[in-house]
CSV table of C-alpha atoms and ligand atoms in Angstrom, one decimal:
chain,number,residue,atom,x,y,z
A,1,UNK,CA,0.0,0.0,0.0
A,2,UNK,CA,1.1,3.6,-0.6
A,3,UNK,CA,2.6,5.5,2.3
A,4,UNK,CA,2.3,9.0,0.7
A,5,UNK,CA,0.2,10.3,-2.2
A,6,UNK,CA,0.4,13.6,-4.0
A,7,UNK,CA,-3.0,14.9,-5.3
A,8,UNK,CA,-2.4,16.6,-8.6
A,9,UNK,CA,-5.7,18.6,-8.4
A,10,UNK,CA,-7.6,21.2,-6.5
A,11,UNK,CA,-11.2,22.0,-5.3
A,12,UNK,CA,-13.7,19.5,-4.1
A,13,UNK,CA,-12.0,16.4,-5.7
A,14,UNK,CA,-8.7,17.1,-4.0
A,15,UNK,CA,-10.5,17.4,-0.6
A,16,UNK,CA,-12.4,14.2,-1.5
A,17,UNK,CA,-9.2,12.2,-2.1
A,18,UNK,CA,-7.5,13.6,1.0
A,19,UNK,CA,-10.4,12.4,3.1
A,20,UNK,CA,-10.1,8.8,1.9
A,21,UNK,CA,-6.3,8.8,2.2
A,22,UNK,CA,-6.7,9.9,5.9
A,23,UNK,CA,-9.1,7.0,6.5
A,24,UNK,CA,-6.5,4.7,4.9
A,25,UNK,CA,-3.6,6.1,7.0
A,26,UNK,CA,-1.9,7.4,3.8
A,27,UNK,CA,-0.1,10.7,4.1
A,28,UNK,CA,-1.1,13.4,1.6
A,29,UNK,CA,0.6,16.1,-0.3
A,30,UNK,CA,-1.4,18.9,-1.9
A,31,UNK,CA,-0.2,21.0,-4.8
A,32,UNK,CA,-1.6,24.4,-5.4
A,33,UNK,CA,-1.4,27.4,-7.6
A,34,UNK,CA,-0.8,31.0,-6.4
A,35,UNK,CA,-4.5,31.6,-6.7
A,36,UNK,CA,-5.3,28.6,-4.4
A,37,UNK,CA,-3.0,29.5,-1.5
A,38,UNK,CA,-5.8,29.6,1.0
A,39,UNK,CA,-7.8,26.6,-0.4
A,40,UNK,CA,-9.3,23.9,1.8
A,41,UNK,CA,-7.2,21.1,0.1
A,42,UNK,CA,-4.0,23.0,1.1
A,43,UNK,CA,-5.2,23.1,4.7
A,44,UNK,CA,-6.3,19.5,4.9
A,45,UNK,CA,-3.3,17.8,3.4
A,46,UNK,CA,-0.3,16.8,5.5
A,47,UNK,CA,2.0,18.8,3.2
A,48,UNK,CA,1.4,21.4,0.5
A,49,UNK,CA,3.6,22.6,-2.3
A,50,UNK,CA,3.0,25.6,-4.6
A,51,UNK,CA,3.5,24.5,-8.2
A,52,UNK,CA,3.1,27.8,-10.1
A,53,UNK,CA,0.9,30.6,-11.2
A,54,UNK,CA,-2.8,31.0,-11.2
A,55,UNK,CA,-3.3,29.8,-14.8
A,56,UNK,CA,-3.7,26.0,-15.0
A,57,UNK,CA,-0.9,25.7,-17.6
A,58,UNK,CA,1.4,27.2,-15.1
A,59,UNK,CA,0.4,25.0,-12.2
A,60,UNK,CA,-2.1,22.1,-12.3
A,61,UNK,CA,-1.1,21.2,-15.9
A,62,UNK,CA,2.6,22.0,-15.3
A,63,UNK,CA,4.1,18.5,-15.5
A,64,UNK,CA,7.7,19.3,-14.6
A,65,UNK,CA,6.5,21.3,-11.5
A,66,UNK,CA,4.2,18.5,-10.3
A,67,UNK,CA,6.8,15.8,-10.8
A,68,UNK,CA,9.4,18.0,-9.0
A,69,UNK,CA,6.9,18.4,-6.1
A,70,UNK,CA,6.4,14.6,-6.0
A,71,UNK,CA,10.1,14.0,-6.0
A,72,UNK,CA,10.8,16.5,-3.2
A,73,UNK,CA,7.9,15.2,-1.1
A,74,UNK,CA,9.1,11.6,-1.8
A,75,UNK,CA,5.6,10.3,-2.6
A,76,UNK,CA,4.9,6.8,-4.0
A,77,UNK,CA,1.7,7.6,-5.8
A,78,UNK,CA,0.0,10.5,-7.6
A,79,UNK,CA,-3.8,10.8,-7.7
A,80,UNK,CA,-4.9,12.9,-10.6
A,81,UNK,CA,-8.6,13.5,-9.7
A,82,UNK,CA,-10.6,14.5,-12.8
A,83,UNK,CA,-9.8,17.1,-15.5
A,84,UNK,CA,-6.3,18.5,-15.6
A,85,UNK,CA,-3.8,15.6,-16.1
A,86,UNK,CA,-6.2,12.8,-15.3
A,87,UNK,CA,-6.4,11.6,-18.9
A,88,UNK,CA,-3.0,12.5,-20.1
A,89,UNK,CA,-1.2,9.3,-21.2
A,90,UNK,CA,2.2,11.1,-21.5
A,91,UNK,CA,1.9,12.2,-17.8
A,92,UNK,CA,1.2,8.6,-16.8
A,93,UNK,CA,4.4,7.5,-18.6
A,94,UNK,CA,6.4,10.2,-16.9
A,95,UNK,CA,5.1,9.1,-13.5
A,96,UNK,CA,6.1,5.5,-14.3
A,97,UNK,CA,9.6,6.5,-15.4
A,98,UNK,CA,10.0,8.3,-12.1
A,99,UNK,CA,8.9,5.2,-10.2
A,100,UNK,CA,5.8,6.9,-9.0
A,101,UNK,CA,2.5,5.0,-9.4
A,102,UNK,CA,-0.2,6.9,-11.3
A,103,UNK,CA,-3.5,6.1,-9.5
A,104,UNK,CA,-5.5,5.4,-12.6
A,105,UNK,CA,-5.6,3.2,-15.6
A,106,UNK,CA,-2.6,2.2,-17.8
A,107,UNK,CA,-1.4,4.8,-20.3
A,108,UNK,CA,-2.4,2.6,-23.2
A,109,UNK,CA,-6.1,2.5,-22.1
A,110,UNK,CA,-6.1,6.3,-21.7
A,111,UNK,CA,-4.6,6.8,-25.1
A,112,UNK,CA,-7.0,4.4,-26.8
A,113,UNK,CA,-10.2,5.8,-25.1
A,114,UNK,CA,-9.0,9.4,-25.5
A,115,UNK,CA,-9.7,9.0,-29.2
A,116,UNK,CA,-13.4,8.5,-29.6
A,117,UNK,CA,-13.1,7.1,-33.2
A,118,UNK,CA,-10.6,4.4,-32.0
A,119,UNK,CA,-12.8,3.7,-29.0
A,120,UNK,CA,-15.9,3.3,-31.1
A,121,UNK,CA,-14.0,1.0,-33.4
A,122,UNK,CA,-12.8,-1.2,-30.5
A,123,UNK,CA,-16.3,-1.4,-29.1
A,124,UNK,CA,-17.8,-2.3,-32.4
A,125,UNK,CA,-15.3,-5.2,-32.7
A,126,UNK,CA,-16.2,-6.3,-29.2
A,127,UNK,CA,-19.9,-6.5,-30.1
A,128,UNK,CA,-21.0,-3.3,-28.2
A,129,UNK,CA,-23.7,-1.3,-30.0
A,130,UNK,CA,-22.3,2.1,-31.1
A,131,UNK,CA,-24.0,5.2,-32.5
A,132,UNK,CA,-24.2,4.9,-36.3
A,133,UNK,CA,-21.8,7.2,-38.1
A,134,UNK,CA,-18.4,7.5,-39.7
A,135,UNK,CA,-15.9,4.7,-39.0
A,136,UNK,CA,-12.8,6.9,-39.4
A,137,UNK,CA,-11.9,10.6,-39.2
A,138,UNK,CA,-13.8,12.6,-41.8
A,139,UNK,CA,-11.3,13.9,-44.3
A,140,UNK,CA,-13.4,16.3,-46.4
A,141,UNK,CA,-16.9,17.5,-47.0
A,142,UNK,CA,-17.7,14.7,-49.5
A,143,UNK,CA,-16.9,12.2,-46.7
A,144,UNK,CA,-19.2,14.0,-44.3
A,145,UNK,CA,-22.0,14.4,-46.7
A,146,UNK,CA,-21.8,10.7,-47.7
A,147,UNK,CA,-22.1,9.7,-44.0
A,148,UNK,CA,-25.0,12.1,-43.4
A,149,UNK,CA,-26.9,10.7,-46.4
A,150,UNK,CA,-26.4,7.1,-45.1
A,151,UNK,CA,-27.5,7.8,-41.5
A,152,UNK,CA,-29.9,10.7,-42.1
A,153,UNK,CA,-30.2,14.1,-40.4
A,154,UNK,CA,-29.9,15.3,-37.7
A,155,UNK,CA,-26.2,14.4,-37.2
A,156,UNK,CA,-23.5,15.5,-34.8
A,157,UNK,CA,-20.0,16.5,-35.7
A,158,UNK,CA,-17.7,15.5,-32.9
A,159,UNK,CA,-14.0,16.0,-32.1
A,160,UNK,CA,-12.3,12.6,-31.7
A,161,UNK,CA,-10.4,14.1,-28.7
A,162,UNK,CA,-13.3,16.2,-27.4
A,163,UNK,CA,-14.5,16.2,-23.8
A,164,UNK,CA,-16.6,18.2,-21.3
A,165,UNK,CA,-19.3,18.7,-23.8
A,166,UNK,CA,-17.0,20.8,-26.0
A,167,UNK,CA,-16.2,20.2,-29.6
A,168,UNK,CA,-19.6,19.0,-30.7
A,169,UNK,CA,-22.1,20.4,-33.2
A,170,UNK,CA,-25.6,19.3,-34.1
A,171,UNK,CA,-26.5,19.8,-37.8
A,172,UNK,CA,-29.9,19.4,-39.6
A,173,UNK,CA,-28.8,19.9,-43.2
A,174,UNK,CA,-26.0,19.8,-45.7
A,175,UNK,CA,-25.1,23.5,-45.4
A,176,UNK,CA,-24.8,23.4,-41.6
A,177,UNK,CA,-22.8,20.2,-41.8
A,178,UNK,CA,-20.2,21.7,-44.2
A,179,UNK,CA,-19.7,24.8,-42.0
A,180,UNK,CA,-19.7,22.7,-38.8
A,181,UNK,CA,-17.0,20.5,-40.3
A,182,UNK,CA,-14.6,23.4,-40.9
A,183,UNK,CA,-15.2,25.1,-37.5
A,184,UNK,CA,-15.1,21.8,-35.6
A,185,UNK,CA,-11.8,20.7,-37.2
A,186,UNK,CA,-10.2,24.1,-36.5
A,187,UNK,CA,-11.5,24.2,-32.9
A,188,UNK,CA,-10.5,20.6,-32.2
A,189,UNK,CA,-7.0,21.4,-33.4
A,190,UNK,CA,-6.8,24.5,-31.2
A,191,UNK,CA,-8.4,23.1,-28.1
A,192,UNK,CA,-7.3,19.5,-28.1
A,193,UNK,CA,-4.2,19.5,-30.3
A,194,UNK,CA,-5.9,16.9,-32.6
A,195,UNK,CA,-8.1,18.1,-35.5
A,196,UNK,CA,-9.8,14.8,-36.2
A,197,UNK,CA,-13.6,14.9,-36.3
A,198,UNK,CA,-16.3,12.4,-37.1
A,199,UNK,CA,-20.0,12.4,-37.9
A,200,UNK,CA,-22.6,10.4,-36.0
A,201,UNK,CA,-26.3,10.1,-35.9
A,202,UNK,CA,-27.9,12.6,-33.4
A,203,UNK,CA,-30.3,10.6,-31.3
A,204,UNK,CA,-33.5,12.4,-30.6
A,205,UNK,CA,-34.3,12.9,-26.9
A,206,UNK,CA,-32.2,10.1,-25.5
A,207,UNK,CA,-31.2,9.6,-21.9
A,208,UNK,CA,-27.5,9.6,-20.8
A,209,UNK,CA,-26.9,6.3,-18.9
A,210,UNK,CA,-23.4,5.4,-17.7
A,211,UNK,CA,-22.0,2.4,-15.9
A,212,UNK,CA,-19.4,2.6,-13.2
A,213,UNK,CA,-16.6,0.1,-13.8
A,214,UNK,CA,-14.2,-1.2,-11.2
A,215,UNK,CA,-11.3,-3.3,-12.5
A,216,UNK,CA,-8.1,-4.6,-10.9
A,217,UNK,CA,-4.7,-5.3,-12.6
A,218,UNK,CA,-5.4,-9.1,-12.6
A,219,UNK,CA,-8.2,-8.6,-15.0
A,220,UNK,CA,-11.2,-8.9,-12.6
A,221,UNK,CA,-13.8,-6.4,-13.8
A,222,UNK,CA,-17.2,-5.6,-12.3
A,223,UNK,CA,-19.8,-2.8,-12.7
A,224,UNK,CA,-21.4,-0.9,-9.9
A,225,UNK,CA,-24.7,-0.2,-11.7
A,226,UNK,CA,-25.7,2.9,-13.6
A,227,UNK,CA,-26.0,6.6,-13.2
A,228,UNK,CA,-28.6,8.6,-15.1
A,229,UNK,CA,-27.0,11.9,-16.2
A,230,UNK,CA,-29.8,13.1,-18.5
A,231,UNK,CA,-30.2,16.5,-16.9
A,232,UNK,CA,-27.5,18.5,-18.8
A,233,UNK,CA,-26.9,22.0,-20.0
A,234,UNK,CA,-25.0,22.3,-23.3
A,235,UNK,CA,-24.0,18.6,-23.2
A,236,UNK,CA,-22.6,19.1,-19.6
A,237,UNK,CA,-24.1,17.2,-16.7
A,238,UNK,CA,-25.9,19.2,-14.0
A,239,UNK,CA,-27.9,16.5,-12.1
A,240,UNK,CA,-27.0,12.8,-11.7
A,241,UNK,CA,-28.9,10.0,-10.0
A,242,UNK,CA,-28.5,6.3,-9.3
A,243,UNK,CA,-30.2,4.1,-10.1
A,244,UNK,CA,-31.9,5.4,-13.2
A,245,UNK,CA,-35.7,5.6,-13.3
A,246,UNK,CA,-35.5,4.3,-16.9
A,247,UNK,CA,-33.4,1.2,-16.1
A,248,UNK,CA,-34.9,-2.0,-14.6
A,249,UNK,CA,-33.0,-5.0,-13.3
A,250,UNK,CA,-33.1,-6.8,-16.6
A,251,UNK,CA,-31.8,-3.8,-18.6
A,252,UNK,CA,-29.2,-3.2,-15.9
A,253,UNK,CA,-27.9,-6.7,-16.2
A,254,UNK,CA,-27.8,-6.5,-20.0
A,255,UNK,CA,-26.0,-3.1,-20.3
A,256,UNK,CA,-23.9,-3.9,-17.3
A,257,UNK,CA,-22.5,-7.0,-18.9
A,258,UNK,CA,-21.7,-5.1,-22.1
A,259,UNK,CA,-20.0,-2.4,-20.0
A,260,UNK,CA,-17.8,-5.0,-18.4
A,261,UNK,CA,-17.0,-6.4,-21.8
A,262,UNK,CA,-16.2,-2.9,-23.0
A,263,UNK,CA,-13.8,-2.3,-20.1
A,264,UNK,CA,-12.1,-5.7,-20.7
A,265,UNK,CA,-11.7,-5.0,-24.4
A,266,UNK,CA,-9.7,-1.9,-23.4
A,267,UNK,CA,-7.6,-3.9,-20.9
A,268,UNK,CA,-8.8,-1.6,-18.3
A,269,UNK,CA,-7.7,-1.4,-14.7
A,270,UNK,CA,-8.9,1.2,-12.2
A,271,UNK,CA,-12.3,3.0,-11.8
A,272,UNK,CA,-13.8,4.1,-15.1
A,273,UNK,CA,-17.1,4.8,-16.8
A,274,UNK,CA,-18.7,3.5,-19.9
A,275,UNK,CA,-21.2,6.0,-21.3
A,276,UNK,CA,-24.3,5.1,-23.3
A,277,UNK,CA,-27.3,6.9,-24.8
A,278,UNK,CA,-30.6,5.2,-24.2
A,279,UNK,CA,-33.5,5.7,-26.6
A,280,UNK,CA,-37.2,5.7,-25.6
A,281,UNK,CA,-37.6,2.3,-27.3
A,282,UNK,CA,-35.0,0.7,-25.1
A,283,UNK,CA,-32.2,0.6,-27.7
A,284,UNK,CA,-28.9,2.0,-26.4
A,285,UNK,CA,-25.5,2.9,-27.9
A,286,UNK,CA,-22.0,3.3,-26.5
A,287,UNK,CA,-20.7,6.9,-26.9
A,288,UNK,CA,-17.4,7.0,-24.9
A,289,UNK,CA,-15.4,5.7,-22.0
A,290,UNK,CA,-14.1,8.0,-19.3
A,291,UNK,CA,-10.8,6.8,-17.9
A,292,UNK,CA,-10.9,8.6,-14.5
A,293,UNK,CA,-12.9,9.0,-11.4
A,294,UNK,CA,-15.9,11.1,-12.3
A,295,UNK,CA,-17.5,14.2,-10.7
A,296,UNK,CA,-20.8,12.2,-10.2
A,297,UNK,CA,-19.2,9.2,-8.5
A,298,UNK,CA,-20.8,9.9,-5.1
A,299,UNK,CA,-24.3,8.8,-6.2
A,300,UNK,CA,-22.8,5.3,-6.9
A,301,UNK,CA,-21.1,5.3,-3.5
A,302,UNK,CA,-24.3,6.2,-1.8
A,303,UNK,CA,-26.3,3.3,-3.3
A,304,UNK,CA,-23.6,0.7,-3.2
A,305,UNK,CA,-21.8,1.7,0.0
A,306,UNK,CA,-18.5,1.4,-1.7
A,307,UNK,CA,-15.8,4.1,-1.4
A,308,UNK,CA,-14.7,4.4,-5.0
A,309,UNK,CA,-11.5,6.4,-4.2
A,310,UNK,CA,-10.5,3.7,-1.8
A,311,UNK,CA,-11.0,1.0,-4.4
A,312,UNK,CA,-9.1,3.1,-7.0
A,313,UNK,CA,-6.2,3.4,-4.6
A,314,UNK,CA,-6.3,-0.3,-3.6
A,315,UNK,CA,-6.2,-1.5,-7.2
A,316,UNK,CA,-3.4,1.0,-8.1
A,317,UNK,CA,-1.4,-0.5,-5.3
A,318,UNK,CA,-1.8,-3.9,-7.0
A,319,UNK,CA,-4.4,-5.4,-4.7
A,320,UNK,CA,-7.2,-7.5,-6.2
A,321,UNK,CA,-10.9,-6.5,-6.1
A,322,UNK,CA,-12.4,-7.3,-2.7
A,323,UNK,CA,-15.8,-8.1,-4.2
A,324,UNK,CA,-17.5,-9.9,-7.0
A,325,UNK,CA,-20.3,-8.8,-9.2
A,326,UNK,CA,-22.9,-10.7,-7.1
A,327,UNK,CA,-21.7,-8.8,-4.0
A,328,UNK,CA,-22.8,-5.5,-5.5
A,329,UNK,CA,-26.4,-4.4,-4.7
A,330,UNK,CA,-28.0,-1.1,-5.2
A,331,UNK,CA,-29.8,0.0,-2.1
A,332,UNK,CA,-32.1,3.1,-2.1
A,333,UNK,CA,-31.8,6.2,-4.3
A,334,UNK,CA,-29.2,8.9,-4.6
A,335,UNK,CA,-29.3,12.2,-6.5
A,336,UNK,CA,-26.5,14.8,-7.0
A,337,UNK,CA,-26.8,18.5,-7.9
A,338,UNK,CA,-23.8,20.3,-9.2
A,339,UNK,CA,-23.7,23.7,-7.5
A,340,UNK,CA,-21.7,25.9,-9.9
A,341,UNK,CA,-20.6,29.5,-9.7
A,342,UNK,CA,-22.6,30.4,-12.7
A,343,UNK,CA,-25.7,32.5,-13.5
A,344,UNK,CA,-28.3,30.3,-15.1
A,345,UNK,CA,-30.5,33.3,-15.9
A,346,UNK,CA,-27.6,34.9,-17.9
A,347,UNK,CA,-26.5,32.0,-20.2
A,348,UNK,CA,-24.6,30.3,-17.3
A,349,UNK,CA,-22.0,33.2,-17.2
A,350,UNK,CA,-19.2,32.5,-14.7
A,351,UNK,CA,-19.8,34.2,-11.4
A,352,UNK,CA,-16.5,34.3,-9.5
A,353,UNK,CA,-15.9,36.4,-6.3
A,354,UNK,CA,-15.9,36.2,-2.5
A,355,UNK,CA,-18.4,34.0,-0.7
A,356,UNK,CA,-19.2,35.9,2.5
A,357,UNK,CA,-22.1,33.8,3.7
A,358,UNK,CA,-21.8,30.0,3.6
A,359,UNK,CA,-24.1,27.6,5.4
A,360,UNK,CA,-24.3,24.1,3.9
A,361,UNK,CA,-27.4,21.9,4.5
A,362,UNK,CA,-27.2,18.9,6.8
A,363,UNK,CA,-29.4,16.3,8.4
A,364,UNK,CA,-30.6,13.0,7.4
A,365,UNK,CA,-29.8,11.9,3.8
A,366,UNK,CA,-27.5,14.8,3.0
A,367,UNK,CA,-23.8,14.8,1.8
A,368,UNK,CA,-22.0,17.9,0.6
A,369,UNK,CA,-18.6,17.5,-1.2
A,370,UNK,CA,-17.0,20.9,-1.4
A,371,UNK,CA,-13.9,23.0,-0.9
A,372,UNK,CA,-15.9,26.1,-0.1
A,373,UNK,CA,-16.0,28.0,3.3
A,374,UNK,CA,-17.2,31.4,4.5
A,375,UNK,CA,-14.6,34.0,3.2
A,376,UNK,CA,-13.6,31.8,0.2
A,377,UNK,CA,-12.7,33.6,-3.0
A,378,UNK,CA,-13.9,31.8,-6.1
A,379,UNK,CA,-11.0,32.2,-8.5
A,380,UNK,CA,-11.9,33.0,-12.2
A,381,UNK,CA,-9.3,30.6,-13.5
A,382,UNK,CA,-10.8,27.1,-13.1
A,383,UNK,CA,-13.9,25.0,-13.4
A,384,UNK,CA,-17.0,26.6,-11.9
A,385,UNK,CA,-17.9,23.7,-9.6
A,386,UNK,CA,-18.3,24.8,-6.0
A,387,UNK,CA,-20.1,22.0,-4.3
A,388,UNK,CA,-21.8,18.7,-5.0
A,389,UNK,CA,-25.0,18.3,-3.0
A,390,UNK,CA,-25.9,14.6,-2.7
A,391,UNK,CA,-29.1,13.4,-1.1
A,392,UNK,CA,-30.3,9.9,-0.5
A,393,UNK,CA,-33.6,8.2,0.3
A,394,UNK,CA,-35.3,4.8,0.2
A,395,UNK,CA,-37.0,5.8,-3.0
A,396,UNK,CA,-36.5,8.4,-5.7
A,397,UNK,CA,-39.3,10.5,-4.2
A,398,UNK,CA,-37.7,10.4,-0.8
A,399,UNK,CA,-34.3,11.5,-2.3
A,400,UNK,CA,-36.1,14.3,-4.2
A,401,UNK,CA,-37.8,15.6,-1.1
A,402,UNK,CA,-34.6,15.7,0.9
A,403,UNK,CA,-33.0,17.5,-2.1
A,404,UNK,CA,-35.7,20.2,-2.1
A,405,UNK,CA,-35.3,21.0,1.6
A,406,UNK,CA,-31.5,20.8,1.3
A,407,UNK,CA,-31.5,23.3,-1.6
A,408,UNK,CA,-33.7,25.6,0.5
A,409,UNK,CA,-31.2,25.4,3.4
A,410,UNK,CA,-28.1,26.0,1.2
A,411,UNK,CA,-26.8,29.5,1.8
A,412,UNK,CA,-24.0,30.6,-0.6
A,413,UNK,CA,-23.9,34.3,-1.0
A,414,UNK,CA,-23.5,36.8,-2.7
A,415,UNK,CA,-22.3,35.1,-5.9
A,416,UNK,CA,-24.7,33.6,-8.5
A,417,UNK,CA,-25.0,29.9,-8.4
A,418,UNK,CA,-27.1,27.1,-10.1
A,419,UNK,CA,-29.1,26.6,-6.9
A,420,UNK,CA,-32.2,28.5,-8.2
A,421,UNK,CA,-32.2,26.4,-11.4
A,422,UNK,CA,-32.0,23.2,-9.3
A,423,UNK,CA,-35.0,24.4,-7.2
A,424,UNK,CA,-36.9,25.0,-10.4
A,425,UNK,CA,-36.1,21.5,-11.8
A,426,UNK,CA,-37.0,19.7,-8.5
A,427,UNK,CA,-40.4,21.4,-8.4
A,428,UNK,CA,-41.2,20.3,-12.0
A,429,UNK,CA,-43.8,17.4,-12.3
A,430,UNK,CA,-42.0,16.2,-15.5
A,431,UNK,CA,-38.8,15.7,-13.5
A,432,UNK,CA,-40.7,14.0,-10.7
A,433,UNK,CA,-42.2,11.6,-13.1
A,434,UNK,CA,-38.7,11.0,-14.5
A,435,UNK,CA,-39.8,11.8,-18.0
A,436,UNK,CA,-36.7,13.5,-19.1
A,437,UNK,CA,-34.2,13.6,-22.0
A,438,UNK,CA,-30.9,15.3,-22.6
A,439,UNK,CA,-32.6,18.4,-24.1
A,440,UNK,CA,-34.8,18.9,-20.9
A,441,UNK,CA,-33.2,22.2,-19.8
A,442,UNK,CA,-33.3,23.7,-23.3
A,443,UNK,CA,-36.8,22.5,-24.1
A,444,UNK,CA,-38.6,22.5,-20.8
A,445,UNK,CA,-37.0,25.4,-19.1
A,446,UNK,CA,-36.0,27.3,-22.2
A,447,UNK,CA,-32.5,27.9,-20.9
A,448,UNK,CA,-29.2,26.7,-22.0
A,449,UNK,CA,-28.2,27.3,-25.6
A,450,UNK,CA,-28.5,31.1,-25.2
A,451,UNK,CA,-24.9,31.8,-25.9
B,1,LIG,P1,-18.0,14.7,-23.9
B,1,LIG,O1,-16.8,13.8,-24.1
B,1,LIG,O2,-17.7,16.0,-24.4
B,1,LIG,O3,-18.7,14.6,-22.6
B,1,LIG,P2,-20.0,12.8,-25.0
B,1,LIG,O4,-19.7,12.1,-26.3
B,1,LIG,O5,-19.8,12.1,-23.8
B,1,LIG,O6,-19.1,14.1,-25.0
B,1,LIG,O7,-21.4,13.4,-25.1
B,1,LIG,C1,-21.9,14.4,-24.1
B,1,LIG,C2,-23.4,14.6,-24.3
B,1,LIG,O8,-23.7,15.0,-25.6
B,1,LIG,C3,-24.2,13.3,-24.1
B,1,LIG,O9,-24.5,13.0,-22.8
B,1,LIG,C4,-25.5,13.7,-24.9
B,1,LIG,O10,-26.3,14.6,-24.2
B,1,LIG,C5,-24.9,14.5,-26.1
B,1,LIG,N1,-24.6,13.6,-27.2
B,1,LIG,C6,-23.4,13.0,-27.6
B,1,LIG,N2,-23.5,12.2,-28.6
B,1,LIG,C7,-24.8,12.3,-29.0
B,1,LIG,C8,-25.6,11.7,-30.1
B,1,LIG,N3,-25.0,10.9,-31.0
B,1,LIG,N4,-26.9,12.0,-30.1
B,1,LIG,C9,-27.5,12.8,-29.2
B,1,LIG,N5,-26.8,13.4,-28.2
B,1,LIG,C10,-25.5,13.2,-28.1
């Protein structure tokens, strides 16, 4: 087992990882940027090292600075959290060459799944249903038009290396497709350093259903059920729940088995997520695999009782899985709201600044994962996530009722947050009935695509 881990991240996930390390008697080293000097993860870790300036490129993405910090602190593992370097295969190789264990999957799996075209190809060969579309990068407009004609509009142009809901464009006709192709290629090159794009069928009003995978280095692979992440704004998740109101035991078994097969096809080891889109008629398609711990992992923890960070650390240390598929049972219901420093009434514009009043909710069925405290300055440089509010109940309705009162209790002033939008969603009968699709926020609430 590790004796000391460096957490190459910030915010709530750095705090989250430190907490489990403490419970495992592992010492922790925080790294921080000049803008995060007073952050909670810096205070909670056993040691803290400044790795550079406020901009992520200078600090949390600064590989030489992070490796130097790891060498100075003499750690035996690096936990990457999510975002930043968590899906950077080159970083994994550097860690290995320095004899530091990267607490995540092998570089080869990250590289493979980091290319959505290669990932879809691998899944197709493994017998996993994939969204119909181009089988290779689209080279020119003739290629794109030919694919669109074969699968029919609407289609999505996607960047092979895209992520976080970026690098995606929905097109309803030839003219839009040709212009989307050019802009997508240019944007993908600039944002992800890889200009490859592909075209796939745009499913109409699907749900986003993903399966949590847990795999050890000896090839044992299980799934921990699904998360329903259908409530999104601009293809980015806002509310997640487990289980899904649209998945029964039979469908869970079916998709779960395919998810395990998908992870095995990628020679996967660590925690990971296989994402699917589910149509109203019950058909479903693989869209991508995320090779990291995800923001929404707590809902799975709450219904399975499994500490995913602990399992991730254990398998990285070479231990085998402590449980089999049959040992996993989903008990009750869990829902997570992402509380972001954004103004939902103004196109989700970022809302940084000082939080003067902070009072998180508590009581039965409430978990808050956050790095925020009264007097915290929300820096403008990073992801807008402030807190994850997770509630649980015996049923979905119970969990929703706890969420409603927890949202009412949550005081986070004076900056703008997504709390008012969450309150609106949780009072909507359509949401209560679980009759939702990924365009819910745009269609139902007429918000979202207002940029
Ligand atoms: P990212 O890697 O940026 O998160 P994903 O491929 O996981 O991108 O897709 C993010 C979201 O975009 C999905 O949850 C879904 O809402 C939407 N989406 C992606 N592909 C399709 C598709 N083929 N049809 C309809 N919606 C899609």
